[in-house]
Every structure is written in C-alpha cells, then in structure tokens.
C-alpha cells in the first residue's frame, strides 16, 4: 500500500501487456515524473509510465537505477503483488454484457481523489475507502448506454477489489452519503467471477435505486409545481395587484417555475414509462397503457420534447444574432416557450400522479433495458436541457 504522507511516490505493478507500469503521485509528484523519465520509462496517455519488460537484464538494470534515483529525489517506491488495475478492469469489461470500456484515472493529488466523493452513489465500503484511504489510481468502467462504475483495489485485502456506481446524469444535488444509494460490492480478481457479481448484484441494486430516485425526483417536482399553481390561483382571485406587481407578472412567474419542474418529467419520464410497461406483463393485470391518463401523459411528454427542441434553437438564435440587428429579447422568447409548453404542463399537473402511482407499483419489476442492446425509450432521446448538475468530476 502507498504511504499516505510521503510527498513523492511511485507505485509499480506488473502488466502482461505493458510490462512494468509505474504510477507517479503525491504533493511533489514532479520528482516522481523526473525519476521515471530518467530511467527510460515511457509516458502513456492515461498518465502512467511503462517499461516493456522483454529483456530481463535490462529490466533489472532499470529497476536498480529507479531505486537509486528515487532515493536521490526523495521519492518512495512501492510494489504490489497485484496485477495492474488497468488490466483487471479491461478483463472485467470484456466479460460484462454489452459494450463496456475501462479507463484508468490517476489521482496524483489528494484533492483529485476528494473530487470523487460527491459523485459516488454508494452506501457501502467503496465510498468509505475513497473518503479515508489514499487511492492513487482506479479504473472507471462505463457502459455505452448505462451506468459508470468505479473499480479500486480493496485497501484491506490484497486479493479483492471494490466496485461501486457513480451517480447517473440528469439529477440535481449531490449523491454522497445518500442512505438509499446502491451498495458497492467486493469482487475477486478473476474477470469472469467479478463480472458475474457485478451483473448479479451491483447492477440490479443500481437499477432499483435509480428507479426509486427517478420516482422521487418527478414526484417532488410535481408536488412543488402543484403548490405553485395553488398559490397562483389564490393570487388570481385577488381584486388588485399583489406585492406591487401586476397579476400578469405573477402568472409568468408561475409558468417559469412550472417549466423548471416540468423538466424533471421530461428527463426521467421516458425511463418511468419504460418500467411501467414491462416486456412481460403480469398475468391478469390490465396493461398500463389502457389507463387514459397515461396516454395523455405520453402525449405531454412528446409535446414537451418538441418545446425543448424549439427552446434550444431559439437560445442559439439569440446568442448568434448580431447586436446591431433587432432581436427578440430573452424574456419575450421565454414567455413564448412557456405559452407553447403550457398545455403539456397542465396535463402533467393534472395527471402526473398517475405515472407516479404506476411507477411505484413497478418498483420490483425488472428493467426493460438490457445491457446487451442499446437503450430504447418511449420517445426519441431528449436534447440537452439547461444543466442543473454540479460540475463534472476531474
């Protein structure tokens, strides 16, 4: 294990493909880089260095020179009996169903490792290890249309690894320490066994937690929008202006707030519809699609998507219009967007609880999304909305 306090360190691991892989890290990592370059190690795109160990004599000489230069530059060198984590991750990715990639990330400075914590969606050992143990590198496993996982060496067991999930995109706020988050798992080094554990335990747990969070997000947005609507109805019954502002101003504020809440429905609604309409419905249960409210909500989802497309196009037009030419103001464009989307928003306000009801009943149903094929949703992929997420991790 690396020393937590030494300012310049090099961790060495053996790779059948690359030879000897060196990972420089520490507050004064520049010294570790200097040592590795002086010894003839080749810098790789992921920030590691490698020595092709084809010639045993040359390898021994390089390692001896590395040890001497490391002492000269006050750099600690550690070795491990483990295989290089990049090879382990690549082997697991190859065994997982679907298209997965494995990328190594170097956390040369403690601050870089600290950046991981807010983005881990884990209620298990992995989050604790990232928060309390120095981890100079890890691997990120990413499905082509699904979750991203973090793989690290187990800090207390030289024969196992920890793997857990990153927070999915499309949600507001932070995920760190969320009690209902999926739990990371301990996996062996053997790729086939590790992949079986991930597909049999971690991914189903992630899928259930993701569905529950989508339900909470849409339900919370709906409750907030309905409360705003009730406040507007109270204001609208007033015979005079409120707070010195005309009723039209309050109405437009309601529509702005409703649009912001409606975005959660646009973001998570397709996945909730997919879960509510399983590929193999239970015998005797009426199909969800026979509920007329679900049909109206599906139409509102389509209308909302078209409103997003038009709004994004309008924003681009406003940004690209030369200042010397007259252009529609942002406030006017926003009002036009709100008016165009309002029928769909009203449908969601009236019937949104029906989707929440069906989605909660579908909690235990398996996801209709198979990791062996691209994700299919009830509507075409939504264009990007105004981001609400914090900045992505390093």
mmCIF file of C-alpha atoms in Angstrom:
data_model
loop_
_atom_site.group_PDB
_atom_site.id
_atom_site.type_symbol
_atom_site.label_atom_id
_atom_site.label_comp_id
_atom_site.label_asym_id
_atom_site.label_seq_id
_atom_site.Cartn_x
_atom_site.Cartn_y
_atom_site.Cartn_z
ATOM 1 C CA UNK A 1 0.000 0.000 0.000
ATOM 2 C CA UNK A 2 1.255 3.544 -0.675
ATOM 3 C CA UNK A 3 2.350 5.767 2.158
ATOM 4 C CA UNK A 4 -0.262 8.432 2.879
ATOM 5 C CA UNK A 5 2.221 11.129 3.843
ATOM 6 C CA UNK A 6 5.270 10.925 1.567
ATOM 7 C CA UNK A 7 5.175 13.862 -0.875
ATOM 8 C CA UNK A 8 6.549 11.989 -3.918
ATOM 9 C CA UNK A 9 5.707 8.369 -4.658
ATOM 10 C CA UNK A 10 5.833 5.758 -7.402
ATOM 11 C CA UNK A 11 3.663 2.648 -7.318
ATOM 12 C CA UNK A 12 4.806 -0.246 -9.514
ATOM 13 C CA UNK A 13 2.592 -3.027 -10.875
ATOM 14 C CA UNK A 14 3.111 -5.811 -13.394
ATOM 15 C CA UNK A 15 1.132 -5.932 -16.616
ATOM 16 C CA UNK A 16 1.320 -8.844 -19.095
ATOM 17 C CA UNK A 17 0.578 -6.388 -21.891
ATOM 18 C CA UNK A 18 2.592 -3.320 -20.893
ATOM 19 C CA UNK A 19 5.376 -4.800 -18.780
ATOM 20 C CA UNK A 20 6.022 -2.789 -15.615
ATOM 21 C CA UNK A 21 3.544 0.033 -15.055
ATOM 22 C CA UNK A 22 4.540 2.958 -12.830
ATOM 23 C CA UNK A 23 2.050 5.377 -11.265
ATOM 24 C CA UNK A 24 3.520 8.693 -10.024
ATOM 25 C CA UNK A 25 1.613 10.596 -7.356
ATOM 26 C CA UNK A 26 1.969 12.820 -4.303
ATOM 27 C CA UNK A 27 2.055 16.520 -3.489
ATOM 28 C CA UNK A 28 5.517 16.720 -5.088
ATOM 29 C CA UNK A 29 4.819 14.264 -7.882
ATOM 30 C CA UNK A 30 7.049 16.199 -10.275
ATOM 31 C CA UNK A 31 10.007 14.446 -8.637
ATOM 32 C CA UNK A 32 8.453 11.051 -9.389
ATOM 33 C CA UNK A 33 7.991 12.042 -13.026
ATOM 34 C CA UNK A 34 11.618 13.139 -13.191
ATOM 35 C CA UNK A 35 12.820 9.785 -11.846
ATOM 36 C CA UNK A 36 10.721 7.752 -14.288
ATOM 37 C CA UNK A 37 11.804 9.740 -17.333
ATOM 38 C CA UNK A 38 15.452 9.486 -16.313
ATOM 39 C CA UNK A 39 15.124 5.696 -16.060
ATOM 40 C CA UNK A 40 13.680 5.372 -19.570
ATOM 41 C CA UNK A 41 10.053 4.677 -18.668
ATOM 42 C CA UNK A 42 7.627 5.749 -21.400
ATOM 43 C CA UNK A 43 4.800 8.140 -20.535
ATOM 44 C CA UNK A 44 1.355 6.816 -21.519
ATOM 45 C CA UNK A 45 -1.789 8.817 -22.376
ATOM 46 C CA UNK A 46 -3.513 7.885 -19.111
ATOM 47 C CA UNK A 47 -0.732 9.447 -17.001
ATOM 48 C CA UNK A 48 1.063 6.207 -16.131
ATOM 49 C CA UNK A 49 4.535 5.155 -17.267
ATOM 50 C CA UNK A 50 5.572 1.745 -18.595
ATOM 51 C CA UNK A 51 8.717 -0.276 -19.092
ATOM 52 C CA UNK A 52 8.416 -3.061 -21.673
ATOM 53 C CA UNK A 53 9.903 -5.969 -19.731
ATOM 54 C CA UNK A 54 11.067 -8.076 -22.670
ATOM 55 C CA UNK A 55 14.751 -8.141 -21.670
ATOM 56 C CA UNK A 56 15.205 -9.410 -18.060
ATOM 57 C CA UNK A 57 18.712 -7.946 -17.720
ATOM 58 C CA UNK A 58 17.632 -4.535 -18.989
ATOM 59 C CA UNK A 59 14.613 -4.626 -16.676
ATOM 60 C CA UNK A 60 16.745 -5.405 -13.622
ATOM 61 C CA UNK A 61 19.138 -2.601 -14.522
ATOM 62 C CA UNK A 62 16.245 -0.154 -14.983
ATOM 63 C CA UNK A 63 14.734 -1.080 -11.627
ATOM 64 C CA UNK A 64 18.097 -0.726 -9.879
ATOM 65 C CA UNK A 65 18.561 2.702 -11.452
ATOM 66 C CA UNK A 66 14.995 3.580 -10.442
ATOM 67 C CA UNK A 67 15.698 2.699 -6.804
ATOM 68 C CA UNK A 68 18.864 4.805 -6.734
ATOM 69 C CA UNK A 69 17.323 7.852 -8.410
ATOM 70 C CA UNK A 70 14.246 7.586 -6.212
ATOM 71 C CA UNK A 71 16.420 7.854 -3.093
ATOM 72 C CA UNK A 72 18.238 10.815 -4.619
ATOM 73 C CA UNK A 73 14.961 12.610 -5.391
ATOM 74 C CA UNK A 74 13.316 11.662 -2.074
ATOM 75 C CA UNK A 75 10.693 9.520 -3.811
ATOM 76 C CA UNK A 76 9.139 6.460 -2.207
ATOM 77 C CA UNK A 77 8.731 3.388 -4.418
ATOM 78 C CA UNK A 78 6.192 0.672 -3.598
ATOM 79 C CA UNK A 79 5.441 -2.584 -5.376
ATOM 80 C CA UNK A 80 2.426 -4.846 -5.309
ATOM 81 C CA UNK A 81 1.697 -8.500 -5.916
ATOM 82 C CA UNK A 82 -1.477 -7.493 -7.728
ATOM 83 C CA UNK A 83 -1.819 -7.227 -11.473
ATOM 84 C CA UNK A 84 -2.029 -3.720 -12.877
ATOM 85 C CA UNK A 85 -5.541 -2.427 -12.201
ATOM 86 C CA UNK A 86 -5.977 -1.348 -15.823
ATOM 87 C CA UNK A 87 -5.600 -4.970 -16.951
ATOM 88 C CA UNK A 88 -8.003 -6.193 -14.273
ATOM 89 C CA UNK A 89 -10.599 -3.630 -15.309
ATOM 90 C CA UNK A 90 -10.195 -4.432 -19.010
ATOM 91 C CA UNK A 91 -10.716 -8.129 -18.286
ATOM 92 C CA UNK A 92 -13.888 -7.422 -16.322
ATOM 93 C CA UNK A 93 -15.223 -5.051 -19.004
ATOM 94 C CA UNK A 94 -14.724 -7.794 -21.596
ATOM 95 C CA UNK A 95 -16.812 -10.210 -19.508
ATOM 96 C CA UNK A 96 -19.693 -7.829 -18.759
ATOM 97 C CA UNK A 97 -22.749 -7.969 -21.046
ATOM 98 C CA UNK A 98 -22.959 -5.212 -23.601
ATOM 99 C CA UNK A 99 -20.352 -2.664 -24.641
ATOM 100 C CA UNK A 100 -18.131 -1.546 -21.753
ATOM 101 C CA UNK A 101 -14.938 0.476 -21.682
ATOM 102 C CA UNK A 102 -12.299 0.562 -18.933
ATOM 103 C CA UNK A 103 -10.265 3.721 -18.355
ATOM 104 C CA UNK A 104 -7.592 4.293 -15.733
ATOM 105 C CA UNK A 105 -7.721 7.511 -13.711
ATOM 106 C CA UNK A 106 -4.740 8.825 -11.738
ATOM 107 C CA UNK A 107 -5.424 10.781 -8.551
ATOM 108 C CA UNK A 108 -1.938 12.178 -8.169
ATOM 109 C CA UNK A 109 -3.027 14.754 -5.596
ATOM 110 C CA UNK A 110 -5.317 14.062 -2.640
ATOM 111 C CA UNK A 111 -7.633 16.828 -3.870
ATOM 112 C CA UNK A 112 -8.222 14.896 -7.079
ATOM 113 C CA UNK A 113 -9.305 11.868 -5.085
ATOM 114 C CA UNK A 114 -11.539 14.097 -2.940
ATOM 115 C CA UNK A 115 -13.338 15.124 -6.124
ATOM 116 C CA UNK A 116 -14.634 11.570 -6.464
ATOM 117 C CA UNK A 117 -16.692 11.508 -3.299
ATOM 118 C CA UNK A 118 -19.610 13.787 -4.302
ATOM 119 C CA UNK A 119 -20.118 11.774 -7.476
ATOM 120 C CA UNK A 120 -20.078 8.299 -5.963
ATOM 121 C CA UNK A 121 -23.535 6.870 -5.441
ATOM 122 C CA UNK A 122 -22.670 4.327 -2.813
ATOM 123 C CA UNK A 123 -23.798 3.268 0.622
ATOM 124 C CA UNK A 124 -21.041 0.728 1.164
ATOM 125 C CA UNK A 125 -17.315 0.123 1.544
ATOM 126 C CA UNK A 126 -16.206 1.942 -1.594
ATOM 127 C CA UNK A 127 -17.369 5.398 -0.513
ATOM 128 C CA UNK A 128 -15.759 4.870 2.892
ATOM 129 C CA UNK A 129 -12.480 3.750 1.310
ATOM 130 C CA UNK A 130 -12.378 6.733 -1.053
ATOM 131 C CA UNK A 131 -13.018 9.082 1.874
ATOM 132 C CA UNK A 132 -10.461 7.573 4.266
ATOM 133 C CA UNK A 133 -7.750 5.748 2.283
ATOM 134 C CA UNK A 134 -5.195 7.135 -0.168
ATOM 135 C CA UNK A 135 -6.051 5.728 -3.583
ATOM 136 C CA UNK A 136 -3.547 6.887 -6.226
ATOM 137 C CA UNK A 137 -5.415 5.326 -9.132
ATOM 138 C CA UNK A 138 -8.588 3.492 -10.047
ATOM 139 C CA UNK A 139 -10.456 2.397 -13.145
ATOM 140 C CA UNK A 140 -13.790 3.612 -14.462
ATOM 141 C CA UNK A 141 -15.989 1.027 -16.192
ATOM 142 C CA UNK A 142 -18.544 2.672 -18.461
ATOM 143 C CA UNK A 143 -21.385 1.067 -20.365
ATOM 144 C CA UNK A 144 -22.125 2.513 -23.782
ATOM 145 C CA UNK A 145 -25.650 3.442 -22.676
ATOM 146 C CA UNK A 146 -25.800 2.767 -18.978
ATOM 147 C CA UNK A 147 -24.025 3.225 -15.658
ATOM 148 C CA UNK A 148 -20.446 4.139 -14.865
ATOM 149 C CA UNK A 149 -18.668 2.137 -12.157
ATOM 150 C CA UNK A 150 -15.551 2.826 -10.107
ATOM 151 C CA UNK A 151 -13.148 -0.073 -9.517
ATOM 152 C CA UNK A 152 -10.435 0.194 -6.851
ATOM 153 C CA UNK A 153 -8.127 -2.167 -5.050
ATOM 154 C CA UNK A 154 -9.528 -3.276 -1.707
ATOM 155 C CA UNK A 155 -7.498 -1.372 0.904
ATOM 156 C CA UNK A 156 -7.623 -4.252 3.420
ATOM 157 C CA UNK A 157 -7.335 -7.298 1.162
ATOM 158 C CA UNK A 158 -4.636 -7.822 -1.452
ATOM 159 C CA UNK A 159 -6.758 -10.358 -3.338
ATOM 160 C CA UNK A 160 -10.029 -8.484 -3.884
ATOM 161 C CA UNK A 161 -11.383 -5.242 -5.333
ATOM 162 C CA UNK A 162 -14.187 -2.823 -4.565
ATOM 163 C CA UNK A 163 -16.619 -1.697 -7.237
ATOM 164 C CA UNK A 164 -19.497 0.745 -6.951
ATOM 165 C CA UNK A 165 -21.534 3.155 -9.025
ATOM 166 C CA UNK A 166 -21.150 6.771 -9.989
ATOM 167 C CA UNK A 167 -24.212 8.973 -9.760
ATOM 168 C CA UNK A 168 -26.217 8.981 -13.007
ATOM 169 C CA UNK A 169 -26.677 12.138 -15.034
ATOM 170 C CA UNK A 170 -29.886 14.129 -15.043
ATOM 171 C CA UNK A 171 -30.328 14.684 -11.309
ATOM 172 C CA UNK A 172 -29.901 17.796 -9.211
ATOM 173 C CA UNK A 173 -27.903 17.974 -5.996
ATOM 174 C CA UNK A 174 -25.223 15.664 -4.636
ATOM 175 C CA UNK A 175 -25.353 11.922 -4.131
ATOM 176 C CA UNK A 176 -22.720 11.496 -1.434
ATOM 177 C CA UNK A 177 -23.913 9.576 1.663
ATOM 178 C CA UNK A 178 -27.423 9.079 0.323
ATOM 179 C CA UNK A 179 -28.960 6.332 2.513
ATOM 180 C CA UNK A 180 -30.884 4.664 -0.325
ATOM 181 C CA UNK A 181 -27.892 4.525 -2.666
ATOM 182 C CA UNK A 182 -26.828 1.153 -4.103
ATOM 183 C CA UNK A 183 -24.161 -0.679 -2.128
ATOM 184 C CA UNK A 184 -20.719 -1.319 -3.564
ATOM 185 C CA UNK A 185 -19.526 -4.908 -3.552
ATOM 186 C CA UNK A 186 -16.297 -6.828 -3.047
ATOM 187 C CA UNK A 187 -15.218 -8.771 -6.122
ATOM 188 C CA UNK A 188 -12.378 -11.205 -6.847
ATOM 189 C CA UNK A 189 -9.593 -10.566 -9.328
ATOM 190 C CA UNK A 190 -10.873 -13.227 -11.733
ATOM 191 C CA UNK A 191 -12.710 -11.313 -14.504
ATOM 192 C CA UNK A 192 -15.478 -13.874 -15.077
ATOM 193 C CA UNK A 193 -16.332 -14.157 -11.376
ATOM 194 C CA UNK A 194 -16.130 -10.400 -10.932
ATOM 195 C CA UNK A 195 -18.441 -9.799 -13.895
ATOM 196 C CA UNK A 196 -20.949 -12.319 -12.520
ATOM 197 C CA UNK A 197 -21.017 -10.481 -9.188
ATOM 198 C CA UNK A 198 -21.486 -7.112 -10.886
ATOM 199 C CA UNK A 199 -24.315 -8.287 -13.140
ATOM 200 C CA UNK A 200 -25.971 -10.383 -10.441
ATOM 201 C CA UNK A 201 -25.771 -7.966 -7.514
ATOM 202 C CA UNK A 202 -24.474 -4.471 -8.179
ATOM 203 C CA UNK A 203 -26.301 -3.631 -11.402
ATOM 204 C CA UNK A 204 -29.742 -4.853 -10.196
ATOM 205 C CA UNK A 205 -29.250 -2.866 -6.986
ATOM 206 C CA UNK A 206 -28.258 0.168 -9.040
ATOM 207 C CA UNK A 207 -31.265 -0.275 -11.311
ATOM 208 C CA UNK A 208 -33.716 -0.390 -8.385
ATOM 209 C CA UNK A 209 -32.118 2.608 -6.686
ATOM 210 C CA UNK A 210 -32.137 4.584 -9.939
ATOM 211 C CA UNK A 211 -35.820 3.857 -10.500
ATOM 212 C CA UNK A 212 -36.675 4.918 -6.950
ATOM 213 C CA UNK A 213 -34.733 8.139 -7.333
ATOM 214 C CA UNK A 214 -36.445 8.938 -10.614
ATOM 215 C CA UNK A 215 -39.803 8.456 -8.942
ATOM 216 C CA UNK A 216 -38.785 10.740 -6.076
ATOM 217 C CA UNK A 217 -37.456 13.422 -8.414
ATOM 218 C CA UNK A 218 -40.590 13.532 -10.568
ATOM 219 C CA UNK A 219 -42.904 13.264 -7.550
ATOM 220 C CA UNK A 220 -41.100 16.088 -5.744
ATOM 221 C CA UNK A 221 -41.175 18.297 -8.850
ATOM 222 C CA UNK A 222 -44.871 17.599 -9.327
ATOM 223 C CA UNK A 223 -45.718 18.435 -5.703
ATOM 224 C CA UNK A 224 -43.755 21.675 -5.898
ATOM 225 C CA UNK A 225 -45.367 22.711 -9.198
ATOM 226 C CA UNK A 226 -48.840 21.980 -7.867
ATOM 227 C CA UNK A 227 -48.121 24.104 -4.793
ATOM 228 C CA UNK A 228 -47.020 26.942 -7.058
ATOM 229 C CA UNK A 229 -50.223 26.507 -9.051
ATOM 230 C CA UNK A 230 -52.346 26.730 -5.893
ATOM 231 C CA UNK A 231 -50.562 29.902 -4.828
ATOM 232 C CA UNK A 232 -51.220 31.400 -8.245
ATOM 233 C CA UNK A 233 -54.901 30.524 -8.048
ATOM 234 C CA UNK A 234 -55.083 32.333 -4.724
ATOM 235 C CA UNK A 235 -53.335 35.358 -6.199
ATOM 236 C CA UNK A 236 -55.547 35.318 -9.295
ATOM 237 C CA UNK A 237 -58.634 35.704 -7.113
ATOM 238 C CA UNK A 238 -57.251 38.931 -5.676
ATOM 239 C CA UNK A 239 -59.018 42.044 -6.999
ATOM 240 C CA UNK A 240 -55.806 44.063 -7.035
ATOM 241 C CA UNK A 241 -52.108 43.722 -7.756
ATOM 242 C CA UNK A 242 -50.108 41.673 -5.251
ATOM 243 C CA UNK A 243 -46.832 42.860 -3.728
ATOM 244 C CA UNK A 244 -46.935 45.814 -6.068
ATOM 245 C CA UNK A 245 -46.639 43.536 -9.112
ATOM 246 C CA UNK A 246 -49.364 43.029 -11.734
ATOM 247 C CA UNK A 247 -51.157 39.694 -11.951
ATOM 248 C CA UNK A 248 -49.580 39.066 -15.355
ATOM 249 C CA UNK A 249 -46.134 39.129 -13.741
ATOM 250 C CA UNK A 250 -47.176 36.555 -11.147
ATOM 251 C CA UNK A 251 -48.702 34.367 -13.850
ATOM 252 C CA UNK A 252 -45.496 34.394 -15.857
ATOM 253 C CA UNK A 253 -43.508 33.565 -12.727
ATOM 254 C CA UNK A 254 -45.789 30.557 -12.186
ATOM 255 C CA UNK A 255 -45.197 29.379 -15.736
ATOM 256 C CA UNK A 256 -41.425 29.767 -15.389
ATOM 257 C CA UNK A 257 -41.443 27.727 -12.193
ATOM 258 C CA UNK A 258 -43.726 25.124 -13.724
ATOM 259 C CA UNK A 259 -41.394 24.782 -16.718
ATOM 260 C CA UNK A 260 -38.425 24.191 -14.428
ATOM 261 C CA UNK A 261 -40.339 21.455 -12.605
ATOM 262 C CA UNK A 262 -41.631 20.011 -15.879
ATOM 263 C CA UNK A 263 -38.025 19.431 -16.968
ATOM 264 C CA UNK A 264 -37.724 16.633 -14.399
ATOM 265 C CA UNK A 265 -40.674 14.912 -16.042
ATOM 266 C CA UNK A 266 -39.064 15.350 -19.462
ATOM 267 C CA UNK A 267 -35.753 13.967 -18.175
ATOM 268 C CA UNK A 268 -36.997 10.954 -16.231
ATOM 269 C CA UNK A 269 -40.420 10.321 -17.737
ATOM 270 C CA UNK A 270 -39.233 8.094 -20.608
ATOM 271 C CA UNK A 271 -37.486 5.686 -18.234
ATOM 272 C CA UNK A 272 -40.516 5.603 -15.931
ATOM 273 C CA UNK A 273 -42.794 4.812 -18.865
ATOM 274 C CA UNK A 274 -40.445 2.003 -19.866
ATOM 275 C CA UNK A 275 -40.577 0.492 -16.382
ATOM 276 C CA UNK A 276 -44.366 0.847 -16.216
ATOM 277 C CA UNK A 277 -44.722 -1.069 -19.482
ATOM 278 C CA UNK A 278 -42.657 -4.245 -18.927
ATOM 279 C CA UNK A 279 -41.867 -6.552 -21.805
ATOM 280 C CA UNK A 280 -43.672 -9.377 -19.978
ATOM 281 C CA UNK A 281 -46.695 -8.017 -18.036
ATOM 282 C CA UNK A 282 -48.016 -9.998 -15.091
ATOM 283 C CA UNK A 283 -50.945 -12.295 -15.981
ATOM 284 C CA UNK A 284 -54.285 -10.825 -15.029
ATOM 285 C CA UNK A 285 -53.039 -7.264 -14.587
ATOM 286 C CA UNK A 286 -54.535 -4.750 -17.074
ATOM 287 C CA UNK A 287 -51.912 -3.156 -19.303
ATOM 288 C CA UNK A 288 -50.850 0.225 -18.007
ATOM 289 C CA UNK A 289 -51.371 1.702 -21.447
ATOM 290 C CA UNK A 290 -55.132 1.210 -21.106
ATOM 291 C CA UNK A 291 -55.144 3.976 -18.475
ATOM 292 C CA UNK A 292 -56.265 7.086 -20.399
ATOM 293 C CA UNK A 293 -54.209 9.348 -18.133
ATOM 294 C CA UNK A 294 -51.044 7.531 -19.196
ATOM 295 C CA UNK A 295 -51.910 8.212 -22.817
ATOM 296 C CA UNK A 296 -52.336 11.896 -22.081
ATOM 297 C CA UNK A 297 -49.048 11.979 -20.197
ATOM 298 C CA UNK A 298 -47.243 10.267 -23.061
ATOM 299 C CA UNK A 299 -48.589 12.928 -25.437
ATOM 300 C CA UNK A 300 -47.487 15.642 -22.984
ATOM 301 C CA UNK A 301 -44.018 14.101 -22.948
ATOM 302 C CA UNK A 302 -43.819 14.284 -26.736
ATOM 303 C CA UNK A 303 -45.097 17.886 -26.737
ATOM 304 C CA UNK A 304 -42.612 18.803 -24.040
ATOM 305 C CA UNK A 305 -39.767 17.342 -26.057
ATOM 306 C CA UNK A 306 -40.739 19.461 -29.053
ATOM 307 C CA UNK A 307 -40.843 22.523 -26.790
ATOM 308 C CA UNK A 308 -37.291 21.760 -25.619
ATOM 309 C CA UNK A 309 -36.069 21.447 -29.201
ATOM 310 C CA UNK A 310 -37.667 24.783 -30.125
ATOM 311 C CA UNK A 311 -36.321 26.466 -26.997
ATOM 312 C CA UNK A 312 -32.762 25.281 -27.595
ATOM 313 C CA UNK A 313 -32.962 26.502 -31.180
ATOM 314 C CA UNK A 314 -34.249 29.885 -30.001
ATOM 315 C CA UNK A 315 -31.413 30.209 -27.479
ATOM 316 C CA UNK A 316 -28.895 29.508 -30.232
ATOM 317 C CA UNK A 317 -30.540 32.117 -32.453
ATOM 318 C CA UNK A 318 -30.467 34.734 -29.690
ATOM 319 C CA UNK A 319 -26.791 34.098 -28.982
ATOM 320 C CA UNK A 320 -25.810 34.301 -32.651
ATOM 321 C CA UNK A 321 -27.842 37.377 -33.588
ATOM 322 C CA UNK A 322 -25.515 40.379 -34.137
ATOM 323 C CA UNK A 323 -26.082 43.069 -31.563
ATOM 324 C CA UNK A 324 -26.698 45.741 -34.195
ATOM 325 C CA UNK A 325 -29.711 43.793 -35.510
ATOM 326 C CA UNK A 326 -33.050 43.769 -33.695
ATOM 327 C CA UNK A 327 -33.728 40.501 -31.952
ATOM 328 C CA UNK A 328 -36.391 39.056 -29.741
ATOM 329 C CA UNK A 329 -35.417 39.537 -26.118
ATOM 330 C CA UNK A 330 -34.767 36.607 -23.843
ATOM 331 C CA UNK A 331 -37.803 37.459 -21.681
ATOM 332 C CA UNK A 332 -40.116 37.504 -24.703
ATOM 333 C CA UNK A 333 -38.672 34.231 -26.001
ATOM 334 C CA UNK A 334 -39.110 32.637 -22.586
ATOM 335 C CA UNK A 335 -42.720 33.777 -22.446
ATOM 336 C CA UNK A 336 -43.350 32.264 -25.888
ATOM 337 C CA UNK A 337 -41.751 28.993 -24.708
ATOM 338 C CA UNK A 338 -43.930 28.922 -21.613
ATOM 339 C CA UNK A 339 -47.074 29.547 -23.638
ATOM 340 C CA UNK A 340 -46.200 26.803 -26.129
ATOM 341 C CA UNK A 341 -45.456 24.276 -23.384
ATOM 342 C CA UNK A 342 -48.295 25.236 -21.070
ATOM 343 C CA UNK A 343 -50.901 22.725 -22.377
ATOM 344 C CA UNK A 344 -48.427 19.877 -21.845
ATOM 345 C CA UNK A 345 -47.510 21.236 -18.400
ATOM 346 C CA UNK A 346 -51.197 21.461 -17.440
ATOM 347 C CA UNK A 347 -51.657 17.819 -18.453
ATOM 348 C CA UNK A 348 -48.715 16.822 -16.291
ATOM 349 C CA UNK A 349 -50.039 18.855 -13.351
ATOM 350 C CA UNK A 350 -53.419 17.168 -13.658
ATOM 351 C CA UNK A 351 -52.349 13.568 -14.359
ATOM 352 C CA UNK A 352 -48.747 13.294 -13.171
ATOM 353 C CA UNK A 353 -49.766 11.421 -10.021
ATOM 354 C CA UNK A 354 -50.977 8.553 -12.221
ATOM 355 C CA UNK A 355 -47.496 7.962 -13.612
ATOM 356 C CA UNK A 356 -46.064 8.133 -10.076
ATOM 357 C CA UNK A 357 -48.596 5.533 -8.929
ATOM 358 C CA UNK A 358 -47.778 3.109 -11.737
ATOM 359 C CA UNK A 359 -44.039 3.702 -11.351
ATOM 360 C CA UNK A 360 -44.165 2.885 -7.642
ATOM 361 C CA UNK A 361 -46.070 -0.301 -8.383
ATOM 362 C CA UNK A 362 -43.422 -1.218 -10.952
ATOM 363 C CA UNK A 363 -40.562 -0.812 -8.460
ATOM 364 C CA UNK A 364 -39.798 -4.524 -8.143
ATOM 365 C CA UNK A 365 -40.211 -5.276 -11.832
ATOM 366 C CA UNK A 366 -37.007 -5.920 -13.781
ATOM 367 C CA UNK A 367 -35.883 -3.133 -16.025
ATOM 368 C CA UNK A 368 -36.867 -3.444 -19.673
ATOM 369 C CA UNK A 369 -33.419 -2.140 -20.610
ATOM 370 C CA UNK A 370 -30.998 -4.915 -21.447
ATOM 371 C CA UNK A 371 -27.331 -4.052 -21.220
ATOM 372 C CA UNK A 372 -26.685 -6.211 -24.257
ATOM 373 C CA UNK A 373 -28.524 -3.784 -26.535
ATOM 374 C CA UNK A 374 -28.760 -0.003 -26.844
ATOM 375 C CA UNK A 375 -31.270 1.631 -24.521
ATOM 376 C CA UNK A 376 -34.729 2.099 -26.039
ATOM 377 C CA UNK A 377 -37.072 4.717 -24.611
ATOM 378 C CA UNK A 378 -40.623 5.756 -25.259
ATOM 379 C CA UNK A 379 -39.547 8.947 -27.013
ATOM 380 C CA UNK A 380 -36.526 9.937 -29.001
ATOM 381 C CA UNK A 381 -33.518 10.997 -26.972
ATOM 382 C CA UNK A 382 -34.102 14.393 -25.425
ATOM 383 C CA UNK A 383 -31.771 17.213 -26.377
ATOM 384 C CA UNK A 384 -29.794 18.743 -23.527
ATOM 385 C CA UNK A 385 -31.691 20.952 -21.130
ATOM 386 C CA UNK A 386 -30.155 23.750 -19.107
ATOM 387 C CA UNK A 387 -27.821 21.809 -16.820
ATOM 388 C CA UNK A 388 -28.695 21.615 -13.134
ATOM 389 C CA UNK A 389 -25.935 19.234 -12.113
ATOM 390 C CA UNK A 390 -22.726 20.344 -10.385
ATOM 391 C CA UNK A 391 -19.557 20.395 -12.446
ATOM 392 C CA UNK A 392 -18.367 17.009 -13.514
ATOM 393 C CA UNK A 393 -15.597 15.365 -11.562
ATOM 394 C CA UNK A 394 -11.988 15.558 -12.737
#
